[in-house]
Each structure stands twice: as structure tokens, then as C-alpha cells.
Amino acid sequence: MNATREPAEIPGYRLAVAAESLYLVNLMLAPGLAFMPLAWLWLKHRRDAAPLARCHLDQTFRVSLIGGTAIVVAIALVIAAGGLDWAWTWVIVVLYFTLIHSTLIMFGMVGLAKALSGKLYVYPLVGRRCDE
């Protein structure tokens, strides 16, 4: 991006910041509830948004779907394997949140910082390359 422009002047800046903010709210404050407006923004702007916004929308929507699916599948498998009374169920659940969930939050914070500075960001491992 052009270094002389203020980030707020870059096309798609507000939408990129909104996408990253909703992603973090979905992870930390209102799981599922914050995903709905994120999904709506993605559906509405996925084809016609500026490159910056499209990149951040695609990343946050995709990682939200992958993260949501992963937690449901992981917890269901652990509960199916040992039940709620099995001590290892809670060890695995706590480890999941400590390792996976907190990593997704960290990536979201980096994504928000990139959006606030008007830069593209691709989430490691699960993100897809953004077109300029």
C-alpha cells in the first residue's frame, strides 16, 4: 500500500477493521452471535469489496468456520470417547482452549493490527492467499 496515505483513506479500511473486530468478538465475547454479522458482511461484500476488505473478510470468515468446526468436532470426539465424567475430557478441553483457541485469538490480534495499518494479512496454516 502507499506509505504516504493515512490508513483510514485506503479503500476497504473500515470493512477490514470491522471483519477483524467481529472475528475477535466471536472468539472472546459472543461466540456465534458475532459470527452472524461477520457472515452477513462476507456474503454482502465478498465479490465487490476493495482488495483490503476482501482479504480480511475472506480470512476471518474462513478461519471462523474452520475454528468453529474444529472445536465442535474435537469436543464431540472427546466426549464420545470418554464421556463428561472422564477426567481426561476436561484436561483435553482445557488444553484445546489453551493452545488452539488462544492461538486463533493471537492471529486475530495480528490481523486487526494489519487491518488498522491498512495492510493485507493471511492467517498462518489455514488462510488462503489474497489477490492484490
PDB file of N, CA and C in Angstrom, residues 46-116:
ATOM      1  N   ARG A  46     -18.240 -10.022  -0.472  1.00  0.00           N
ATOM      2  CA  ARG A  46     -17.153 -10.915  -0.875  1.00  0.00           C
ATOM      3  C   ARG A  46     -16.698 -10.716  -2.315  1.00  0.00           C
ATOM      4  N   ARG A  47     -17.559 -10.201  -3.169  1.00  0.00           N
ATOM      5  CA  ARG A  47     -17.169 -10.032  -4.574  1.00  0.00           C
ATOM      6  C   ARG A  47     -16.830  -8.592  -4.952  1.00  0.00           C
ATOM      7  N   ASP A  48     -17.462  -7.627  -4.284  1.00  0.00           N
ATOM      8  CA  ASP A  48     -17.307  -6.244  -4.732  1.00  0.00           C
ATOM      9  C   ASP A  48     -16.491  -5.348  -3.790  1.00  0.00           C
ATOM     10  N   ALA A  49     -15.973  -5.890  -2.703  1.00  0.00           N
ATOM     11  CA  ALA A  49     -15.209  -5.078  -1.748  1.00  0.00           C
ATOM     12  C   ALA A  49     -13.826  -4.754  -2.309  1.00  0.00           C
ATOM     13  N   ALA A  50     -13.245  -3.699  -1.771  1.00  0.00           N
ATOM     14  CA  ALA A  50     -11.863  -3.345  -2.122  1.00  0.00           C
ATOM     15  C   ALA A  50     -10.943  -4.496  -1.711  1.00  0.00           C
ATOM     16  N   PRO A  51      -9.790  -4.636  -2.341  1.00  0.00           N
ATOM     17  CA  PRO A  51      -8.897  -5.765  -2.040  1.00  0.00           C
ATOM     18  C   PRO A  51      -8.559  -5.916  -0.559  1.00  0.00           C
ATOM     19  N   LEU A  52      -8.322  -4.820   0.141  1.00  0.00           N
ATOM     20  CA  LEU A  52      -8.005  -4.898   1.568  1.00  0.00           C
ATOM     21  C   LEU A  52      -9.164  -5.518   2.350  1.00  0.00           C
ATOM     22  N   ALA A  53     -10.358  -5.029   2.111  1.00  0.00           N
ATOM     23  CA  ALA A  53     -11.536  -5.540   2.818  1.00  0.00           C
ATOM     24  C   ALA A  53     -11.817  -6.986   2.437  1.00  0.00           C
ATOM     25  N   ARG A  54     -11.727  -7.291   1.152  1.00  0.00           N
ATOM     26  CA  ARG A  54     -11.996  -8.662   0.697  1.00  0.00           C
ATOM     27  C   ARG A  54     -11.029  -9.651   1.333  1.00  0.00           C
ATOM     28  N   CYS A  55      -9.761  -9.268   1.422  1.00  0.00           N
ATOM     29  CA  CYS A  55      -8.767 -10.144   2.039  1.00  0.00           C
ATOM     30  C   CYS A  55      -9.121 -10.417   3.499  1.00  0.00           C
ATOM     31  N   HIS A  56      -9.370  -9.373   4.261  1.00  0.00           N
ATOM     32  CA  HIS A  56      -9.667  -9.549   5.683  1.00  0.00           C
ATOM     33  C   HIS A  56     -11.001 -10.261   5.894  1.00  0.00           C
ATOM     34  N   LEU A  57     -11.994  -9.963   5.080  1.00  0.00           N
ATOM     35  CA  LEU A  57     -13.283 -10.671   5.183  1.00  0.00           C
ATOM     36  C   LEU A  57     -13.112 -12.155   4.894  1.00  0.00           C
ATOM     37  N   ASP A  58     -12.412 -12.476   3.808  1.00  0.00           N
ATOM     38  CA  ASP A  58     -12.197 -13.885   3.451  1.00  0.00           C
ATOM     39  C   ASP A  58     -11.447 -14.630   4.547  1.00  0.00           C
ATOM     40  N   GLN A  59     -10.396 -14.005   5.077  1.00  0.00           N
ATOM     41  CA  GLN A  59      -9.594 -14.656   6.110  1.00  0.00           C
ATOM     42  C   GLN A  59     -10.417 -14.918   7.366  1.00  0.00           C
ATOM     43  N   THR A  60     -11.085 -13.890   7.852  1.00  0.00           N
ATOM     44  CA  THR A  60     -11.817 -14.037   9.121  1.00  0.00           C
ATOM     45  C   THR A  60     -12.993 -14.994   8.982  1.00  0.00           C
ATOM     46  N   PHE A  61     -13.703 -14.937   7.861  1.00  0.00           N
ATOM     47  CA  PHE A  61     -14.842 -15.831   7.669  1.00  0.00           C
ATOM     48  C   PHE A  61     -14.365 -17.280   7.584  1.00  0.00           C
ATOM     49  N   ARG A  62     -13.330 -17.513   6.798  1.00  0.00           N
ATOM     50  CA  ARG A  62     -12.804 -18.871   6.621  1.00  0.00           C
ATOM     51  C   ARG A  62     -12.264 -19.446   7.939  1.00  0.00           C
ATOM     52  N   VAL A  63     -11.473 -18.661   8.650  1.00  0.00           N
ATOM     53  CA  VAL A  63     -10.887 -19.149   9.899  1.00  0.00           C
ATOM     54  C   VAL A  63     -11.975 -19.346  10.966  1.00  0.00           C
ATOM     55  N   SER A  64     -13.003 -18.510  10.963  1.00  0.00           N
ATOM     56  CA  SER A  64     -14.124 -18.700  11.895  1.00  0.00           C
ATOM     57  C   SER A  64     -14.835 -20.024  11.631  1.00  0.00           C
ATOM     58  N   LEU A  65     -15.053 -20.336  10.363  1.00  0.00           N
ATOM     59  CA  LEU A  65     -15.694 -21.620  10.024  1.00  0.00           C
ATOM     60  C   LEU A  65     -14.816 -22.804  10.434  1.00  0.00           C
ATOM     61  N   ILE A  66     -13.528 -22.716  10.131  1.00  0.00           N
ATOM     62  CA  ILE A  66     -12.610 -23.803  10.479  1.00  0.00           C
ATOM     63  C   ILE A  66     -12.500 -23.951  11.992  1.00  0.00           C
ATOM     64  N   GLY A  67     -12.340 -22.837  12.699  1.00  0.00           N
ATOM     65  CA  GLY A  67     -12.222 -22.882  14.161  1.00  0.00           C
ATOM     66  C   GLY A  67     -13.485 -23.391  14.826  1.00  0.00           C
ATOM     67  N   GLY A  68     -14.646 -22.941  14.347  1.00  0.00           N
ATOM     68  CA  GLY A  68     -15.914 -23.410  14.905  1.00  0.00           C
ATOM     69  C   GLY A  68     -16.127 -24.894  14.679  1.00  0.00           C
ATOM     70  N   THR A  69     -15.813 -25.342  13.484  1.00  0.00           N
ATOM     71  CA  THR A  69     -15.933 -26.773  13.175  1.00  0.00           C
ATOM     72  C   THR A  69     -14.957 -27.583  14.014  1.00  0.00           C
ATOM     73  N   ALA A  70     -13.738 -27.102  14.145  1.00  0.00           N
ATOM     74  CA  ALA A  70     -12.717 -27.823  14.907  1.00  0.00           C
ATOM     75  C   ALA A  70     -13.119 -27.998  16.366  1.00  0.00           C
ATOM     76  N   ILE A  71     -13.643 -26.952  16.979  1.00  0.00           N
ATOM     77  CA  ILE A  71     -13.996 -27.077  18.397  1.00  0.00           C
ATOM     78  C   ILE A  71     -15.174 -28.025  18.587  1.00  0.00           C
ATOM     79  N   VAL A  72     -16.161 -27.954  17.712  1.00  0.00           N
ATOM     80  CA  VAL A  72     -17.315 -28.850  17.838  1.00  0.00           C
ATOM     81  C   VAL A  72     -16.886 -30.298  17.638  1.00  0.00           C
ATOM     82  N   VAL A  73     -16.093 -30.552  16.612  1.00  0.00           N
ATOM     83  CA  VAL A  73     -15.655 -31.927  16.322  1.00  0.00           C
ATOM     84  C   VAL A  73     -14.735 -32.443  17.434  1.00  0.00           C
ATOM     85  N   ALA A  74     -13.779 -31.634  17.857  1.00  0.00           N
ATOM     86  CA  ALA A  74     -12.836 -32.071  18.897  1.00  0.00           C
ATOM     87  C   ALA A  74     -13.556 -32.394  20.204  1.00  0.00           C
ATOM     88  N   ILE A  75     -14.427 -31.511  20.635  1.00  0.00           N
ATOM     89  CA  ILE A  75     -15.138 -31.738  21.903  1.00  0.00           C
ATOM     90  C   ILE A  75     -16.070 -32.942  21.772  1.00  0.00           C
ATOM     91  N   ALA A  76     -16.753 -33.063  20.639  1.00  0.00           N
ATOM     92  CA  ALA A  76     -17.653 -34.207  20.438  1.00  0.00           C
ATOM     93  C   ALA A  76     -16.881 -35.525  20.468  1.00  0.00           C
ATOM     94  N   LEU A  77     -15.706 -35.560  19.829  1.00  0.00           N
ATOM     95  CA  LEU A  77     -14.906 -36.781  19.833  1.00  0.00           C
ATOM     96  C   LEU A  77     -14.420 -37.138  21.235  1.00  0.00           C
ATOM     97  N   VAL A  78     -13.996 -36.136  21.980  1.00  0.00           N
ATOM     98  CA  VAL A  78     -13.501 -36.388  23.336  1.00  0.00           C
ATOM     99  C   VAL A  78     -14.638 -36.871  24.232  1.00  0.00           C
ATOM    100  N   ILE A  79     -15.792 -36.248  24.113  1.00  0.00           N
ATOM    101  CA  ILE A  79     -16.938 -36.667  24.931  1.00  0.00           C
ATOM    102  C   ILE A  79     -17.406 -38.060  24.514  1.00  0.00           C
ATOM    103  N   ALA A  80     -17.398 -38.340  23.210  1.00  0.00           N
ATOM    104  CA  ALA A  80     -17.785 -39.670  22.739  1.00  0.00           C
ATOM    105  C   ALA A  80     -16.812 -40.733  23.227  1.00  0.00           C
ATOM    106  N   ALA A  81     -15.538 -40.377  23.300  1.00  0.00           N
ATOM    107  CA  ALA A  81     -14.524 -41.336  23.719  1.00  0.00           C
ATOM    108  C   ALA A  81     -14.576 -41.613  25.219  1.00  0.00           C
ATOM    109  N   GLY A  82     -14.821 -40.583  26.017  1.00  0.00           N
ATOM    110  CA  GLY A  82     -14.726 -40.790  27.460  1.00  0.00           C
ATOM    111  C   GLY A  82     -15.889 -40.310  28.280  1.00  0.00           C
ATOM    112  N   GLY A  83     -16.766 -39.525  27.708  1.00  0.00           N
ATOM    113  CA  GLY A  83     -17.902 -39.002  28.468  1.00  0.00           C
ATOM    114  C   GLY A  83     -17.507 -37.804  29.319  1.00  0.00           C
ATOM    115  N   LEU A  84     -18.499 -37.164  29.907  1.00  0.00           N
ATOM    116  CA  LEU A  84     -18.266 -35.965  30.713  1.00  0.00           C
ATOM    117  C   LEU A  84     -17.625 -36.269  32.068  1.00  0.00           C
ATOM    118  N   ASP A  85     -17.744 -37.499  32.539  1.00  0.00           N
ATOM    119  CA  ASP A  85     -17.182 -37.853  33.839  1.00  0.00           C
ATOM    120  C   ASP A  85     -15.705 -38.247  33.773  1.00  0.00           C
ATOM    121  N   TRP A  86     -15.218 -38.485  32.597  1.00  0.00           N
ATOM    122  CA  TRP A  86     -13.829 -38.888  32.401  1.00  0.00           C
ATOM    123  C   TRP A  86     -12.933 -37.676  32.669  1.00  0.00           C
ATOM    124  N   ALA A  87     -11.947 -37.815  33.542  1.00  0.00           N
ATOM    125  CA  ALA A  87     -11.078 -36.693  33.909  1.00  0.00           C
ATOM    126  C   ALA A  87     -10.311 -36.143  32.707  1.00  0.00           C
ATOM    127  N   TRP A  88      -9.926 -37.025  31.791  1.00  0.00           N
ATOM    128  CA  TRP A  88      -9.162 -36.584  30.624  1.00  0.00           C
ATOM    129  C   TRP A  88      -9.982 -35.722  29.684  1.00  0.00           C
ATOM    130  N   THR A  89     -11.300 -35.834  29.741  1.00  0.00           N
ATOM    131  CA  THR A  89     -12.149 -34.965  28.924  1.00  0.00           C
ATOM    132  C   THR A  89     -11.838 -33.511  29.221  1.00  0.00           C
ATOM    133  N   TRP A  90     -11.794 -33.180  30.492  1.00  0.00           N
ATOM    134  CA  TRP A  90     -11.582 -31.788  30.887  1.00  0.00           C
ATOM    135  C   TRP A  90     -10.141 -31.357  30.672  1.00  0.00           C
ATOM    136  N   VAL A  91      -9.209 -32.273  30.802  1.00  0.00           N
ATOM    137  CA  VAL A  91      -7.810 -31.946  30.501  1.00  0.00           C
ATOM    138  C   VAL A  91      -7.677 -31.580  29.028  1.00  0.00           C
ATOM    139  N   ILE A  92      -8.276 -32.368  28.160  1.00  0.00           N
ATOM    140  CA  ILE A  92      -8.196 -32.127  26.716  1.00  0.00           C
ATOM    141  C   ILE A  92      -8.921 -30.842  26.339  1.00  0.00           C
ATOM    142  N   VAL A  93     -10.087 -30.588  26.939  1.00  0.00           N
ATOM    143  CA  VAL A  93     -10.835 -29.357  26.654  1.00  0.00           C
ATOM    144  C   VAL A  93     -10.018 -28.132  27.063  1.00  0.00           C
ATOM    145  N   VAL A  94      -9.432 -28.173  28.243  1.00  0.00           N
ATOM    146  CA  VAL A  94      -8.611 -27.044  28.707  1.00  0.00           C
ATOM    147  C   VAL A  94      -7.387 -26.878  27.816  1.00  0.00           C
ATOM    148  N   LEU A  95      -6.750 -27.975  27.426  1.00  0.00           N
ATOM    149  CA  LEU A  95      -5.605 -27.881  26.514  1.00  0.00           C
ATOM    150  C   LEU A  95      -6.005 -27.298  25.170  1.00  0.00           C
ATOM    151  N   TYR A  96      -7.165 -27.711  24.660  1.00  0.00           N
ATOM    152  CA  TYR A  96      -7.646 -27.161  23.390  1.00  0.00           C
ATOM    153  C   TYR A  96      -7.760 -25.640  23.496  1.00  0.00           C
ATOM    154  N   PHE A  97      -8.434 -25.177  24.531  1.00  0.00           N
ATOM    155  CA  PHE A  97      -8.621 -23.733  24.676  1.00  0.00           C
ATOM    156  C   PHE A  97      -7.302 -23.016  24.917  1.00  0.00           C
ATOM    157  N   THR A  98      -6.404 -23.642  25.654  1.00  0.00           N
ATOM    158  CA  THR A  98      -5.119 -23.014  25.936  1.00  0.00           C
ATOM    159  C   THR A  98      -4.257 -22.924  24.684  1.00  0.00           C
ATOM    160  N   LEU A  99      -4.241 -23.957  23.890  1.00  0.00           N
ATOM    161  CA  LEU A  99      -3.358 -23.993  22.727  1.00  0.00           C
ATOM    162  C   LEU A  99      -4.018 -23.471  21.449  1.00  0.00           C
ATOM    163  N   ILE A 100      -5.118 -24.056  21.057  1.00  0.00           N
ATOM    164  CA  ILE A 100      -5.731 -23.741  19.761  1.00  0.00           C
ATOM    165  C   ILE A 100      -6.487 -22.418  19.811  1.00  0.00           C
ATOM    166  N   HIS A 101      -7.389 -22.290  20.771  1.00  0.00           N
ATOM    167  CA  HIS A 101      -8.232 -21.099  20.841  1.00  0.00           C
ATOM    168  C   HIS A 101      -7.396 -19.835  21.064  1.00  0.00           C
ATOM    169  N   SER A 102      -6.436 -19.916  21.961  1.00  0.00           N
ATOM    170  CA  SER A 102      -5.603 -18.737  22.216  1.00  0.00           C
ATOM    171  C   SER A 102      -4.721 -18.403  21.012  1.00  0.00           C
ATOM    172  N   THR A 103      -4.323 -19.396  20.243  1.00  0.00           N
ATOM    173  CA  THR A 103      -3.554 -19.145  19.024  1.00  0.00           C
ATOM    174  C   THR A 103      -4.417 -18.419  17.997  1.00  0.00           C
ATOM    175  N   LEU A 104      -5.675 -18.839  17.868  1.00  0.00           N
ATOM    176  CA  LEU A 104      -6.588 -18.158  16.949  1.00  0.00           C
ATOM    177  C   LEU A 104      -6.820 -16.711  17.383  1.00  0.00           C
ATOM    178  N   ILE A 105      -6.888 -16.474  18.686  1.00  0.00           N
ATOM    179  CA  ILE A 105      -7.034 -15.107  19.192  1.00  0.00           C
ATOM    180  C   ILE A 105      -5.789 -14.292  18.854  1.00  0.00           C
ATOM    181  N   MET A 106      -4.623 -14.871  19.046  1.00  0.00           N
ATOM    182  CA  MET A 106      -3.379 -14.162  18.731  1.00  0.00           C
ATOM    183  C   MET A 106      -3.328 -13.804  17.246  1.00  0.00           C
ATOM    184  N   PHE A 107      -3.675 -14.745  16.370  1.00  0.00           N
ATOM    185  CA  PHE A 107      -3.698 -14.457  14.933  1.00  0.00           C
ATOM    186  C   PHE A 107      -4.703 -13.351  14.625  1.00  0.00           C
ATOM    187  N   GLY A 108      -5.836 -13.350  15.329  1.00  0.00           N
ATOM    188  CA  GLY A 108      -6.838 -12.307  15.138  1.00  0.00           C
ATOM    189  C   GLY A 108      -6.324 -10.943  15.552  1.00  0.00           C
ATOM    190  N   MET A 109      -5.537 -10.902  16.616  1.00  0.00           N
ATOM    191  CA  MET A 109      -4.963  -9.614  17.043  1.00  0.00           C
ATOM    192  C   MET A 109      -3.961  -9.105  16.013  1.00  0.00           C
ATOM    193  N   VAL A 110      -3.176 -10.005  15.450  1.00  0.00           N
ATOM    194  CA  VAL A 110      -2.245  -9.609  14.394  1.00  0.00           C
ATOM    195  C   VAL A 110      -3.034  -9.133  13.171  1.00  0.00           C
ATOM    196  N   GLY A 111      -4.104  -9.859  12.834  1.00  0.00           N
ATOM    197  CA  GLY A 111      -4.955  -9.458  11.710  1.00  0.00           C
ATOM    198  C   GLY A 111      -5.573  -8.084  11.923  1.00  0.00           C
ATOM    199  N   LEU A 112      -6.027  -7.814  13.145  1.00  0.00           N
ATOM    200  CA  LEU A 112      -6.597  -6.496  13.445  1.00  0.00           C
ATOM    201  C   LEU A 112      -5.535  -5.409  13.330  1.00  0.00           C
ATOM    202  N   ALA A 113      -4.336  -5.678  13.823  1.00  0.00           N
ATOM    203  CA  ALA A 113      -3.249  -4.702  13.709  1.00  0.00           C
ATOM    204  C   ALA A 113      -2.918  -4.430  12.237  1.00  0.00           C
ATOM    205  N   LYS A 114      -2.915  -5.474  11.421  1.00  0.00           N
ATOM    206  CA  LYS A 114      -2.653  -5.303   9.989  1.00  0.00           C
ATOM    207  C   LYS A 114      -3.779  -4.497   9.335  1.00  0.00           C
ATOM    208  N   ALA A 115      -5.025  -4.800   9.689  1.00  0.00           N
ATOM    209  CA  ALA A 115      -6.156  -4.057   9.127  1.00  0.00           C
ATOM    210  C   ALA A 115      -6.082  -2.590   9.536  1.00  0.00           C
ATOM    211  N   LEU A 116      -5.759  -2.330  10.800  1.00  0.00           N
ATOM    212  CA  LEU A 116      -5.656  -0.949  11.277  1.00  0.00           C
ATOM    213  C   LEU A 116      -4.533  -0.183  10.582  1.00  0.00           C
TER     214      LEU A 116
END
